[in-house]
Tab-separated table of N, CA and C in Angstrom:
chain	number	residue	atom	x	y	z
A	1	LEU	N	141.203	191.302	171.166
A	1	LEU	CA	139.884	190.756	170.887
A	1	LEU	C	139.984	189.241	170.646
A	2	GLU	N	141.012	188.865	169.909
A	2	GLU	CA	141.180	187.441	169.610
A	2	GLU	C	141.517	186.647	170.866
A	3	ILE	N	142.303	187.235	171.742
A	3	ILE	CA	142.692	186.554	172.983
A	3	ILE	C	141.471	186.319	173.864
A	4	VAL	N	140.596	187.307	173.936
A	4	VAL	CA	139.372	187.165	174.734
A	4	VAL	C	138.443	186.135	174.101
A	5	PHE	N	138.328	186.167	172.770
A	5	PHE	CA	137.497	185.193	172.068
A	5	PHE	C	137.971	183.769	172.339
A	6	VAL	N	139.268	183.544	172.292
A	6	VAL	CA	139.816	182.198	172.510
A	6	VAL	C	139.548	181.750	173.948
A	7	PHE	N	139.649	182.679	174.901
A	7	PHE	CA	139.372	182.324	176.297
A	7	PHE	C	137.923	181.863	176.453
A	8	PHE	N	136.985	182.629	175.881
A	8	PHE	CA	135.579	182.248	176.008
A	8	PHE	C	135.247	180.986	175.220
A	9	LEU	N	135.952	180.748	174.124
A	9	LEU	CA	135.774	179.498	173.391
A	9	LEU	C	136.200	178.310	174.252
A	10	ALA	N	137.342	178.400	174.904
A	10	ALA	CA	137.806	177.317	175.777
A	10	ALA	C	136.860	177.142	176.966
A	11	LEU	N	136.376	178.256	177.517
A	11	LEU	CA	135.444	178.174	178.641
A	11	LEU	C	134.124	177.536	178.212
A	12	PHE	N	133.628	177.909	177.032
A	12	PHE	CA	132.391	177.321	176.524
A	12	PHE	C	132.545	175.818	176.314
A	13	LEU	N	133.642	175.397	175.686
A	13	LEU	CA	133.846	173.961	175.440
A	13	LEU	C	134.015	173.188	176.737
A	14	LEU	N	134.694	173.794	177.710
A	14	LEU	CA	134.852	173.124	178.999
A	14	LEU	C	133.502	173.007	179.704
A	15	HIS	N	132.687	174.021	179.602
A	15	HIS	CA	131.360	173.965	180.211
A	15	HIS	C	130.488	172.910	179.530
A	16	ARG	N	130.625	172.809	178.215
A	16	ARG	CA	129.800	171.861	177.463
A	16	ARG	C	130.223	170.410	177.713
A	17	TYR	N	131.529	170.150	177.726
A	17	TYR	CA	132.013	168.773	177.822
A	17	TYR	C	132.483	168.388	179.220
A	18	GLY	N	132.615	169.343	180.107
A	18	GLY	CA	133.042	169.039	181.468
A	18	GLY	C	131.864	169.047	182.423
A	19	ASP	N	132.123	168.618	183.641
A	19	ASP	CA	131.090	168.617	184.668
A	19	ASP	C	131.614	169.417	185.846
A	20	PHE	N	131.176	170.670	185.948
A	20	PHE	CA	131.688	171.563	186.987
A	20	PHE	C	131.317	171.092	188.389
A	21	LYS	N	130.222	170.369	188.522
A	21	LYS	CA	129.767	169.944	189.847
A	21	LYS	C	130.585	168.787	190.400
A	22	LYS	N	131.040	167.895	189.515
A	22	LYS	CA	131.770	166.715	189.976
A	22	LYS	C	133.280	166.920	190.040
A	23	GLN	N	133.809	167.829	189.220
A	23	GLN	CA	135.258	168.002	189.138
A	23	GLN	C	135.765	168.976	190.200
A	24	HIS	N	136.987	168.738	190.621
A	24	HIS	CA	137.655	169.631	191.566
A	24	HIS	C	137.993	170.934	190.842
A	25	ARG	N	137.982	172.040	191.549
A	25	ARG	CA	138.228	173.358	190.946
A	25	ARG	C	139.612	173.442	190.285
A	26	LEU	N	140.600	172.825	190.890
A	26	LEU	CA	141.954	172.850	190.333
A	26	LEU	C	142.014	172.125	188.987
A	27	VAL	N	141.248	171.063	188.848
A	27	VAL	CA	141.190	170.334	187.582
A	27	VAL	C	140.529	171.199	186.510
A	28	ILE	N	139.482	171.902	186.878
A	28	ILE	CA	138.797	172.784	185.931
A	28	ILE	C	139.719	173.913	185.481
A	29	VAL	N	140.405	174.541	186.412
A	29	VAL	CA	141.313	175.645	186.069
A	29	VAL	C	142.478	175.139	185.219
A	30	GLY	N	143.033	173.995	185.562
A	30	GLY	CA	144.132	173.425	184.781
A	30	GLY	C	143.718	173.071	183.366
A	31	THR	N	142.531	172.487	183.234
A	31	THR	CA	142.027	172.139	181.907
A	31	THR	C	141.720	173.387	181.092
A	32	LEU	N	141.125	174.389	181.719
A	32	LEU	CA	140.836	175.646	181.028
A	32	LEU	C	142.124	176.307	180.542
A	33	LEU	N	143.130	176.328	181.378
A	33	LEU	CA	144.411	176.920	180.991
A	33	LEU	C	145.057	176.144	179.844
A	34	ALA	N	145.031	174.828	179.914
A	34	ALA	CA	145.635	174.005	178.857
A	34	ALA	C	144.908	174.194	177.532
A	35	TRP	N	143.594	174.156	177.548
A	35	TRP	CA	142.831	174.352	176.318
A	35	TRP	C	143.019	175.759	175.771
A	36	TYR	N	143.034	176.746	176.657
A	36	TYR	CA	143.200	178.138	176.237
A	36	TYR	C	144.531	178.335	175.521
A	37	LEU	N	145.600	177.826	176.091
A	37	LEU	CA	146.925	177.997	175.480
A	37	LEU	C	147.037	177.230	174.163
A	38	CYS	N	146.450	176.057	174.084
A	38	CYS	CA	146.487	175.288	172.832
A	38	CYS	C	145.701	175.990	171.730
A	39	PHE	N	144.510	176.479	172.048
A	39	PHE	CA	143.714	177.196	171.053
A	39	PHE	C	144.381	178.507	170.669
A	40	LEU	N	145.033	179.144	171.612
A	40	LEU	CA	145.689	180.416	171.334
A	40	LEU	C	146.803	180.244	170.308
A	41	ILE	N	147.543	179.154	170.395
A	41	ILE	CA	148.601	178.884	169.419
A	41	ILE	C	148.005	178.740	168.021
A	42	VAL	N	146.884	178.045	167.921
A	42	VAL	CA	146.250	177.828	166.624
A	42	VAL	C	145.792	179.143	166.003
A	43	PHE	N	145.291	180.069	166.819
A	43	PHE	CA	144.788	181.326	166.300
A	43	PHE	C	145.882	182.365	166.091
A	44	ILE	N	146.957	182.312	166.858
A	44	ILE	CA	148.019	183.317	166.770
A	44	ILE	C	149.041	182.961	165.695
A	45	LEU	N	149.255	181.697	165.407
A	45	LEU	CA	150.274	181.289	164.440
A	45	LEU	C	150.098	181.918	163.060
A	46	PRO	N	148.899	181.980	162.474
A	46	PRO	CA	148.774	182.647	161.165
A	46	PRO	C	149.150	184.126	161.204
A	47	LEU	N	148.909	184.788	162.323
A	47	LEU	CA	149.300	186.193	162.450
A	47	LEU	C	150.813	186.328	162.431
A	48	ASP	N	151.496	185.424	163.105
A	48	ASP	CA	152.955	185.443	163.130
A	48	ASP	C	153.530	185.143	161.753
A	49	VAL	N	152.942	184.190	161.057
A	49	VAL	CA	153.422	183.827	159.721
A	49	VAL	C	153.240	184.993	158.749
A	50	SER	N	152.086	185.658	158.797
A	50	SER	CA	151.859	186.782	157.882
A	50	SER	C	152.816	187.935	158.152
A	51	THR	N	153.143	188.188	159.415
A	51	THR	CA	154.109	189.236	159.746
A	51	THR	C	155.505	188.857	159.266
A	52	THR	N	155.876	187.604	159.403
A	52	THR	CA	157.182	187.144	158.939
A	52	THR	C	157.301	187.261	157.422
A	53	ILE	N	156.257	186.890	156.702
A	53	ILE	CA	156.282	186.999	155.245
A	53	ILE	C	156.404	188.463	154.828
A	54	TYR	N	155.678	189.343	155.508
A	54	TYR	CA	155.765	190.772	155.193
A	54	TYR	C	157.170	191.312	155.457
A	55	ASN	N	157.775	190.935	156.587
A	55	ASN	CA	159.131	191.410	156.901
A	55	ASN	C	160.148	190.907	155.886
A	56	ARG	N	160.021	189.665	155.448
A	56	ARG	CA	160.950	189.140	154.429
A	56	ARG	C	160.755	189.841	153.088
A	57	CYS	N	159.514	190.110	152.730
A	57	CYS	CA	159.230	190.799	151.479
A	57	CYS	C	159.800	192.214	151.527
A	58	LYS	N	159.611	192.886	152.654
A	58	LYS	CA	160.118	194.245	152.819
A	58	LYS	C	161.644	194.260	152.761
A	59	HIS	N	162.261	193.275	153.399
A	59	HIS	CA	163.725	193.181	153.412
A	59	HIS	C	164.247	192.844	152.011
A	60	ALA	N	163.566	191.941	151.312
A	60	ALA	CA	163.990	191.562	149.962
A	60	ALA	C	163.813	192.726	148.993
A	61	ALA	N	162.769	193.515	149.173
A	61	ALA	CA	162.548	194.664	148.297
A	61	ALA	C	163.605	195.743	148.531
A	62	ALA	N	164.048	195.877	149.765
A	62	ALA	CA	165.053	196.888	150.085
A	62	ALA	C	166.437	196.488	149.583
A	63	ASN	N	166.763	195.215	149.685
A	63	ASN	CA	168.110	194.754	149.325
A	63	ASN	C	168.164	194.019	147.994
A	64	SER	N	167.034	193.640	147.452
A	64	SER	CA	166.946	192.834	146.222
A	64	SER	C	167.726	191.538	146.328
A	65	SER	N	167.815	191.002	147.557
A	65	SER	CA	168.471	189.714	147.795
A	65	SER	C	167.842	189.091	149.027
A	66	PRO	N	167.935	187.764	149.173
A	66	PRO	CA	167.368	187.117	150.360
A	66	PRO	C	168.162	187.498	151.604
A	67	PRO	N	167.546	187.417	152.778
A	67	PRO	CA	168.249	187.729	154.019
A	67	PRO	C	169.456	186.829	154.230
A	68	GLU	N	170.512	187.386	154.819
A	68	GLU	CA	171.728	186.603	155.043
A	68	GLU	C	171.532	185.561	156.132
A	69	ASN	N	170.687	185.829	157.107
A	69	ASN	CA	170.482	184.904	158.215
A	69	ASN	C	169.450	183.836	157.894
A	70	SER	N	168.961	183.795	156.684
A	70	SER	CA	167.892	182.876	156.326
A	70	SER	C	168.393	181.433	156.279
A	71	ASN	N	167.579	180.518	156.786
A	71	ASN	CA	167.886	179.094	156.706
A	71	ASN	C	167.444	178.524	155.367
A	72	ILE	N	166.630	179.264	154.641
A	72	ILE	CA	166.074	178.788	153.384
A	72	ILE	C	167.016	179.177	152.248
A	73	THR	N	167.409	178.197	151.469
A	73	THR	CA	168.315	178.458	150.356
A	73	THR	C	167.726	177.856	149.095
A	74	GLY	N	168.377	178.059	148.000
A	74	GLY	CA	167.955	177.421	146.749
A	74	GLY	C	166.726	178.070	146.168
A	75	LEU	N	165.572	177.444	146.376
A	75	LEU	CA	164.324	177.924	145.793
A	75	LEU	C	163.975	179.321	146.285
A	76	TYR	N	164.267	179.606	147.547
A	76	TYR	CA	163.944	180.926	148.094
A	76	TYR	C	164.726	182.013	147.352
A	77	ALA	N	165.975	181.729	147.064
A	77	ALA	CA	166.814	182.727	146.415
A	77	ALA	C	166.325	183.027	144.999
A	78	THR	N	165.733	182.050	144.321
A	78	THR	CA	165.274	182.285	142.956
A	78	THR	C	163.826	182.749	142.900
A	79	ALA	N	163.035	182.448	143.946
A	79	ALA	CA	161.609	182.769	143.909
A	79	ALA	C	161.268	184.069	144.632
A	80	THR	N	162.249	184.771	145.164
A	80	THR	CA	161.981	186.010	145.880
A	80	THR	C	161.546	187.086	144.898
A	81	PRO	N	160.369	187.679	145.113
A	81	PRO	CA	159.938	188.723	144.192
A	81	PRO	C	160.764	189.986	144.369
A	82	GLY	N	161.141	190.570	143.289
A	82	GLY	CA	161.909	191.806	143.328
A	82	GLY	C	160.999	192.989	143.581
A	83	PRO	N	161.558	194.170	143.742
A	83	PRO	CA	160.738	195.329	144.031
A	83	PRO	C	159.788	195.686	142.889
A	84	SER	N	160.120	195.316	141.661
A	84	SER	CA	159.250	195.658	140.548
A	84	SER	C	158.171	194.605	140.291
A	85	GLN	N	158.318	193.392	140.874
A	85	GLN	CA	157.362	192.324	140.596
A	85	GLN	C	156.108	192.430	141.467
A	86	HIS	N	156.257	192.403	142.771
A	86	HIS	CA	155.114	192.404	143.677
A	86	HIS	C	155.375	193.396	144.814
A	87	PRO	N	154.432	194.272	145.077
A	87	PRO	CA	154.600	195.150	146.240
A	87	PRO	C	154.324	194.373	147.528
A	88	CYS	N	154.904	194.825	148.601
A	88	CYS	CA	154.679	194.193	149.902
A	88	CYS	C	153.449	194.821	150.551
A	89	PHE	N	152.458	194.015	150.866
A	89	PHE	CA	151.250	194.500	151.514
A	89	PHE	C	151.351	194.249	153.011
A	90	LYS	N	151.181	195.314	153.790
A	90	LYS	CA	151.261	195.201	155.246
A	90	LYS	C	150.011	194.469	155.747
A	91	PRO	N	150.186	193.379	156.516
A	91	PRO	CA	149.020	192.658	157.033
A	91	PRO	C	148.313	193.476	158.113
A	92	TRP	N	147.038	193.216	158.305
A	92	TRP	CA	146.277	193.957	159.312
A	92	TRP	C	146.783	193.671	160.714
A	93	SER	N	147.457	192.550	160.882
A	93	SER	CA	147.946	192.156	162.203
A	93	SER	C	149.394	192.569	162.437
A	94	TYR	N	149.942	193.446	161.596
A	94	TYR	CA	151.351	193.805	161.701
A	94	TYR	C	151.649	194.527	163.011
A	95	ILE	N	152.722	194.095	163.666
A	95	ILE	CA	153.186	194.713	164.903
A	95	ILE	C	154.591	195.231	164.630
A	96	PRO	N	154.862	196.521	164.872
A	96	PRO	CA	156.205	197.057	164.614
A	96	PRO	C	157.271	196.356	165.455
A	97	ASP	N	158.520	196.471	165.010
A	97	ASP	CA	159.622	195.762	165.669
A	97	ASP	C	159.857	196.206	167.103
A	98	GLY	N	159.544	197.436	167.429
A	98	GLY	CA	159.796	197.946	168.779
A	98	GLY	C	158.854	197.418	169.850
A	99	ILE	N	157.817	196.720	169.437
A	99	ILE	CA	156.822	196.239	170.413
A	99	ILE	C	157.090	194.791	170.737
């Protein structure tokens, strides 16, 4: 649903600010694709961040320690909530690892 919404948002903005009659079709398609991909990153990034936070919380609750492959050290190691402090809430946008 979000992907379709972003496509129509880019199409609407291109229709509003572009001139379909004067521009070549290839320019219109290229601009639509560029705007679509840029807007898609803006809308998809929060979903990715929420899934990453959930996976780290789930991993920290299972092991009671920060992930070994983590680039974050220091503050992360002391600020990680334990299993008794905060439960991990699955985000609505969660996608299982197999997908």
